[in-house]
Structure formats: C-alpha cells, structure tokens
Amino acid sequence: MRLSRLAWNIQFNLAGQILILVISFITVKLVFGRLGDDSLGIIYLAQALGELLYVILSLGLGATIVREIASHRESDPRYVQSLVRTVSAFFGTCYAVISVCWWFMVPLIVSHWLNPREISSSEATWALRIMGLSSFMLLPQYTGKSVLLGLQMMGTTNAMEVLTRLLRQCGIIMLLYYCSDLYYIAIWVLVVSTLSLIVHLFVAGQRLGFGNLMPVFSMDVISRNSAYALHSMGISAMASILRYADTVLVSRLLPLGVLGDWGSSSSAAWKSLLLADATSMAAFPELAHLHGQGERDGAKETLMRKFWRLQDLVCWGMPPISALFAFVSFPLFSFVFDPGVAHRLQIPLILLCLGVFMNATVNIPHQLAMATGHPEIPARFNFMALFVILPAMALLLYMVGLPGVGLAWILYHLLYWVIVIPRICRSCGGFEPWAFFVRLAKVSICMALTYGTGMMAILFSGTKSLTWCIVAWLAATFPFGAAFWILIGRELRTWILERAYEIFRPGEAS
C-alpha cells in the first residue's frame, strides 16, 4: 500500500511551504540587520508588486490552464499542446510589456510615492528596476509551472521553488557578508530568477515536448476558454488588489521603514496558510479531474467525499498553525527586528492571523467552484468587495493604524461566509449551506475556548518570552486536538488512520 497522489501532493506542498517560510525569516533578519529597514522596504515592495501581477495574470489564467490540462491530458493531448503554446505566448508578451513600462515608471514611484530615509533616491531607483525585472519573471516561468501542476507534479514544482529560494537567500547572505550593497543583491536576485525560468521550462519541455512550449497563439484555445479565464482573472485581480491594498496604503501613509517591517511580518502571517494552500493546490486538479468525468464510475460521489474530507482537514488543521504564529509573534519579531517593532506589530498580527484562518475556511469551497466551472460566483463577490473592503481598510488604517488591516480582512471573510458560501454549496456541491456552517461552528467554538483563552493569558500576563508563549500554545493545543479527534467526521478520521498506516507500514502498491 502506498500514499495516493493527492496525499503525496499535499505533503510535498506542505514541506515546500514550511521550508520557504523558514528561509524567508532568515533573510529578513539579515537584510534588516545589515542594510536597514529602507532596503527591506525596497525589497518587499518589488516582491509584492511582482507577486501581485503574478497572481492577477498567472493564477487567474492558471486556474484555467491547470483545470484544462487535468481534465483533457488523456482525452485530448493535441488541445493541451495548443493550450500550452498559447499560454507561453501570452506570458512572454506580458513580461516584455510590463518590464518596459516598469523601467520608466520607477523614477516617478521613488520621487512621488515612497519616503526613503536611509538610502538615496538613485540607489532606490536602480534596485527597484532590477528587482522588478526579477519579480516579473514569475510570469513566463508559470508556463512551465502550469504544465507540471496540471500533471499533478507538485513535488517537482515545490522542489524547484525551494531550491530557487535557497540559492537566492544563500547568495544574499554571502553578499551581505562581503559588501552589504543593495545593488549587487538586486543583480543576484535577477540571475537566480533567470536560472529558475530556464529550469522550469526545461523540466516542462521534458514532460510535454520542447516544441510544445513555443509561443504560438491559438484562436480556438482563446475562444474555448475566454469566459472561464476572464472570470478567473477577475477573481485573482480583485483578490490581489484586496490582498496587497495594505502595502499600497502603508507605503503612502507611513514611512518606508514601516512598510518593510509590516510587509515582511504580514507576509509571514499569510504564509501560515501553508496547510490550506498546500491542500488547495493539490485539490484543484483532483477535483477538476473528477468533475470532468461527470457521472461515470461514481465520480460525483467521490468528488463530494474528497471535498468534505479536505474541508475538514483544512478547517481543523489551520487553527494550531495560525495560533502558533500569533502566540510567538512578539518573541519572533523581537529577534528579527527589535522589541519596539515587535510590540507595535503584535496586535495587528493577532487580528491578521484570525483573518488568515477565516481565509483558510473558504479555500476548498473556492476550489470547488473553480473546478466545477462556476468562477462567476466568487468573481462577483470580489468585485463588490472592492467598493466595501478597500474604503473600510483605508478608514480603519487611518483611525486605528495597523490593526485596521486585520479588522478589514475579518470583515471581508464574514461577508464571504454570508454571501458566497451558500451559493457555492447549492450550485457547485448540491447540498444545503447548513452542512458547511455546522462544521465551521464546531471548529470556531473549540478554537475560541482553547487558543482564545491562551492568547488572553499571554496578553494579560505581561510575560512574553518564547518559552511562555510556546507553553501557552501547547496548553491550548492539547484540548483542541482532543476536540478535533472527537468531532471530526468519520471519513476524515478513517483517512488519517489509513495515511498513518501507509507512512509507518509501507508496502507494495495496492
């Protein structure tokens, strides 16, 4: 007996996310100590803009690409080849256009938007230009990554991503040791990004054929996928605007150094979604493949069983992770930055961690909507949210400072639960919303009674050492774990026991 492909993909994604999170903390610590918070702000701003474009363009189209490859890789390989060529042409064109525009816009951004205090405007301009070119390279790289994701090769994509970040950070550490110059760090990041692009395309070419990666637009592919892709891009665009709105607002309203501190810490808080992200990345092609089979061989029933199993896994698995980050945020960022910065970030990060948990609870329903061909449901909500959440975030940030970001995200997910979840349940899953909310209520009550009590003990005790924070987290985790084992569904409990048996008693494939 061996682990299923879905289980392996979740484990590969989870391991990759954990390694990336650890590497990110090390880099932030070194850059802050050697170059200061202005340089950290420059690096974070370039990465955030690159990731924003990457999410809008690649992940919006990526849902389309991965869904189509997963659904048609066996039944229509010629169509899959045309799809990949079209994607390659689109991403290559986007990279060229965006890079040229970025090169000429950076001086205006530095002079009229940012507030550097420790580095010169010319140094900030050249560093932003080069790092922007590096960050935007995620776009053409996604051509190769989408092929591997569609083939459910998460182990390969995570290995390449972790190795790329490890190489990048090791080079930054060496440069900080010898010269501590932001310009040379930017050049090194560009070199590593170029190597990563080459490797992704090479591995994808080996699987699909190098000729099938040649950029050629196909009007048949475009017309066949235009409606779904536009909805997917709309979801990604609007979600990304909401996700990075705090970066834009903080960069304008507060000093550049605060952007570096908050940007790095909030980015780490979002990375605590590692279980939810790893599971949803592995789940999407699997759910799309099952949906593509229609009613054959009980595919519909299998799809729903896997949906509930994954939903329970994410909802019960995320609280310990989010709570751990919230509990240790003060000693962690006292080490990465200093106690003053850590004190300023503690309450905002606790609120943001609650918003991150709420985000995790809707990840699998979102993937169900995408896999079953209903991207318009979350797309319409995100469009509406632009006119509600963005003004609310700006107002809260102005009134209460950084805690306003977390409060805005809590408001966003409360609205998502009320407006979007019922539609996904009925239209995509064919079940009533109460089934979702009953499960959610069990988790939320247990989390409030255990981790909520532990957090109150930390905040009111006045003791914020790492040892005390971990002890408080463990004291809350034991009763939460007991409640988890008692309250989870029978199917998830059976699945966990089977996975444990497969890990500790490996044998021949069945």
PDB file of N, CA, C and O in Angstrom, residues 316-317 319-320 442-443 446-447 449-451 473-488 493 496:
ATOM      1  N   TRP A 316      -9.758  22.126  10.564  1.00  0.00           N
ATOM      2  CA  TRP A 316      -9.236  21.675  11.847  1.00  0.00           C
ATOM      3  C   TRP A 316      -7.707  21.764  11.917  1.00  0.00           C
ATOM      4  O   TRP A 316      -7.140  21.858  13.009  1.00  0.00           O
ATOM      5  N   GLY A 317      -7.053  21.725  10.777  1.00  0.00           N
ATOM      6  CA  GLY A 317      -5.597  21.764  10.779  1.00  0.00           C
ATOM      7  C   GLY A 317      -5.012  23.156  10.856  1.00  0.00           C
ATOM      8  O   GLY A 317      -3.871  23.342  11.311  1.00  0.00           O
ATOM      9  N   PRO A 319      -6.105  26.065  12.697  1.00  0.00           N
ATOM     10  CA  PRO A 319      -6.015  26.799  13.969  1.00  0.00           C
ATOM     11  C   PRO A 319      -4.697  26.626  14.717  1.00  0.00           C
ATOM     12  O   PRO A 319      -4.132  27.627  15.192  1.00  0.00           O
ATOM     13  N   PRO A 320      -4.138  25.403  14.852  1.00  0.00           N
ATOM     14  CA  PRO A 320      -2.845  25.312  15.545  1.00  0.00           C
ATOM     15  C   PRO A 320      -1.732  26.087  14.850  1.00  0.00           C
ATOM     16  O   PRO A 320      -0.869  26.677  15.517  1.00  0.00           O
ATOM     17  N   LYS A 442     -18.311  24.234  14.874  1.00  0.00           N
ATOM     18  CA  LYS A 442     -17.578  23.340  15.777  1.00  0.00           C
ATOM     19  C   LYS A 442     -16.120  23.780  15.919  1.00  0.00           C
ATOM     20  O   LYS A 442     -15.587  23.879  17.029  1.00  0.00           O
ATOM     21  N   VAL A 443     -15.494  24.065  14.793  1.00  0.00           N
ATOM     22  CA  VAL A 443     -14.090  24.478  14.828  1.00  0.00           C
ATOM     23  C   VAL A 443     -13.933  25.814  15.530  1.00  0.00           C
ATOM     24  O   VAL A 443     -13.043  25.999  16.371  1.00  0.00           O
ATOM     25  N   CYS A 446     -14.385  25.621  19.381  1.00  0.00           N
ATOM     26  CA  CYS A 446     -13.226  24.968  20.007  1.00  0.00           C
ATOM     27  C   CYS A 446     -11.995  25.870  19.979  1.00  0.00           C
ATOM     28  O   CYS A 446     -11.243  25.940  20.953  1.00  0.00           O
ATOM     29  N   MET A 447     -11.796  26.584  18.869  1.00  0.00           N
ATOM     30  CA  MET A 447     -10.650  27.482  18.756  1.00  0.00           C
ATOM     31  C   MET A 447     -10.760  28.645  19.742  1.00  0.00           C
ATOM     32  O   MET A 447      -9.778  29.034  20.383  1.00  0.00           O
ATOM     33  N   LEU A 449     -12.394  28.694  22.635  1.00  0.00           N
ATOM     34  CA  LEU A 449     -12.258  28.225  24.010  1.00  0.00           C
ATOM     35  C   LEU A 449     -10.820  27.861  24.371  1.00  0.00           C
ATOM     36  O   LEU A 449     -10.412  28.008  25.529  1.00  0.00           O
ATOM     37  N   THR A 450     -10.059  27.369  23.405  1.00  0.00           N
ATOM     38  CA  THR A 450      -8.695  26.913  23.686  1.00  0.00           C
ATOM     39  C   THR A 450      -7.667  28.001  23.374  1.00  0.00           C
ATOM     40  O   THR A 450      -7.052  28.566  24.282  1.00  0.00           O
ATOM     41  N   TYR A 451      -7.505  28.325  22.089  1.00  0.00           N
ATOM     42  CA  TYR A 451      -6.481  29.293  21.702  1.00  0.00           C
ATOM     43  C   TYR A 451      -6.854  30.714  22.124  1.00  0.00           C
ATOM     44  O   TYR A 451      -5.973  31.533  22.426  1.00  0.00           O
ATOM     45  N   TRP A 473       0.739  27.931  24.083  1.00  0.00           N
ATOM     46  CA  TRP A 473       0.222  27.324  22.844  1.00  0.00           C
ATOM     47  C   TRP A 473       0.003  25.823  23.022  1.00  0.00           C
ATOM     48  O   TRP A 473      -1.023  25.277  22.607  1.00  0.00           O
ATOM     49  N   LEU A 474       0.953  25.143  23.656  1.00  0.00           N
ATOM     50  CA  LEU A 474       0.810  23.697  23.880  1.00  0.00           C
ATOM     51  C   LEU A 474      -0.375  23.406  24.805  1.00  0.00           C
ATOM     52  O   LEU A 474      -1.127  22.443  24.590  1.00  0.00           O
ATOM     53  N   ALA A 475      -0.544  24.243  25.830  1.00  0.00           N
ATOM     54  CA  ALA A 475      -1.658  24.042  26.763  1.00  0.00           C
ATOM     55  C   ALA A 475      -2.999  24.180  26.064  1.00  0.00           C
ATOM     56  O   ALA A 475      -3.981  23.530  26.457  1.00  0.00           O
ATOM     57  N   ALA A 476      -3.061  25.014  25.038  1.00  0.00           N
ATOM     58  CA  ALA A 476      -4.303  25.160  24.272  1.00  0.00           C
ATOM     59  C   ALA A 476      -4.442  24.073  23.214  1.00  0.00           C
ATOM     60  O   ALA A 476      -5.557  23.667  22.875  1.00  0.00           O
ATOM     61  N   THR A 477      -3.301  23.598  22.675  1.00  0.00           N
ATOM     62  CA  THR A 477      -3.342  22.637  21.581  1.00  0.00           C
ATOM     63  C   THR A 477      -3.822  21.261  22.032  1.00  0.00           C
ATOM     64  O   THR A 477      -4.534  20.573  21.287  1.00  0.00           O
ATOM     65  N   PHE A 478      -3.471  20.847  23.225  1.00  0.00           N
ATOM     66  CA  PHE A 478      -3.890  19.516  23.697  1.00  0.00           C
ATOM     67  C   PHE A 478      -5.410  19.381  23.755  1.00  0.00           C
ATOM     68  O   PHE A 478      -5.972  18.438  23.196  1.00  0.00           O
ATOM     69  N   PRO A 479      -6.145  20.287  24.412  1.00  0.00           N
ATOM     70  CA  PRO A 479      -7.612  20.153  24.383  1.00  0.00           C
ATOM     71  C   PRO A 479      -8.201  20.364  22.997  1.00  0.00           C
ATOM     72  O   PRO A 479      -9.208  19.730  22.648  1.00  0.00           O
ATOM     73  N   PHE A 480      -7.583  21.234  22.191  1.00  0.00           N
ATOM     74  CA  PHE A 480      -8.084  21.414  20.832  1.00  0.00           C
ATOM     75  C   PHE A 480      -7.917  20.125  20.028  1.00  0.00           C
ATOM     76  O   PHE A 480      -8.808  19.732  19.271  1.00  0.00           O
ATOM     77  N   GLY A 481      -6.765  19.474  20.183  1.00  0.00           N
ATOM     78  CA  GLY A 481      -6.537  18.213  19.484  1.00  0.00           C
ATOM     79  C   GLY A 481      -7.520  17.142  19.911  1.00  0.00           C
ATOM     80  O   GLY A 481      -8.000  16.343  19.075  1.00  0.00           O
ATOM     81  N   ALA A 482      -7.854  17.102  21.212  1.00  0.00           N
ATOM     82  CA  ALA A 482      -8.843  16.122  21.691  1.00  0.00           C
ATOM     83  C   ALA A 482     -10.206  16.401  21.080  1.00  0.00           C
ATOM     84  O   ALA A 482     -10.910  15.476  20.641  1.00  0.00           O
ATOM     85  N   ALA A 483     -10.585  17.682  21.039  1.00  0.00           N
ATOM     86  CA  ALA A 483     -11.869  18.041  20.425  1.00  0.00           C
ATOM     87  C   ALA A 483     -11.872  17.701  18.934  1.00  0.00           C
ATOM     88  O   ALA A 483     -12.886  17.231  18.395  1.00  0.00           O
ATOM     89  N   PHE A 484     -10.753  17.927  18.279  1.00  0.00           N
ATOM     90  CA  PHE A 484     -10.629  17.587  16.860  1.00  0.00           C
ATOM     91  C   PHE A 484     -10.917  16.109  16.627  1.00  0.00           C
ATOM     92  O   PHE A 484     -11.711  15.743  15.759  1.00  0.00           O
ATOM     93  N   TRP A 485     -10.306  15.244  17.410  1.00  0.00           N
ATOM     94  CA  TRP A 485     -10.455  13.805  17.189  1.00  0.00           C
ATOM     95  C   TRP A 485     -11.875  13.330  17.499  1.00  0.00           C
ATOM     96  O   TRP A 485     -12.377  12.397  16.875  1.00  0.00           O
ATOM     97  N   ILE A 486     -12.529  13.991  18.434  1.00  0.00           N
ATOM     98  CA  ILE A 486     -13.892  13.601  18.796  1.00  0.00           C
ATOM     99  C   ILE A 486     -14.912  14.106  17.779  1.00  0.00           C
ATOM    100  O   ILE A 486     -15.863  13.389  17.425  1.00  0.00           O
ATOM    101  N   LEU A 487     -14.710  15.328  17.264  1.00  0.00           N
ATOM    102  CA  LEU A 487     -15.742  15.989  16.475  1.00  0.00           C
ATOM    103  C   LEU A 487     -15.589  15.840  14.973  1.00  0.00           C
ATOM    104  O   LEU A 487     -16.540  16.128  14.239  1.00  0.00           O
ATOM    105  N   ILE A 488     -14.423  15.438  14.474  1.00  0.00           N
ATOM    106  CA  ILE A 488     -14.268  15.321  13.025  1.00  0.00           C
ATOM    107  C   ILE A 488     -15.157  14.208  12.488  1.00  0.00           C
ATOM    108  O   ILE A 488     -15.551  13.296  13.201  1.00  0.00           O
ATOM    109  N   ARG A 493     -11.459  10.792   9.919  1.00  0.00           N
ATOM    110  CA  ARG A 493     -10.750  10.013  10.924  1.00  0.00           C
ATOM    111  C   ARG A 493     -10.201   8.718  10.307  1.00  0.00           C
ATOM    112  O   ARG A 493      -9.041   8.346  10.537  1.00  0.00           O
ATOM    113  N   ILE A 496      -7.212   9.595   8.035  1.00  0.00           N
ATOM    114  CA  ILE A 496      -5.992   9.887   8.789  1.00  0.00           C
ATOM    115  C   ILE A 496      -5.337   8.595   9.255  1.00  0.00           C
ATOM    116  O   ILE A 496      -4.109   8.418   9.159  1.00  0.00           O
TER     117      ILE A 496
END
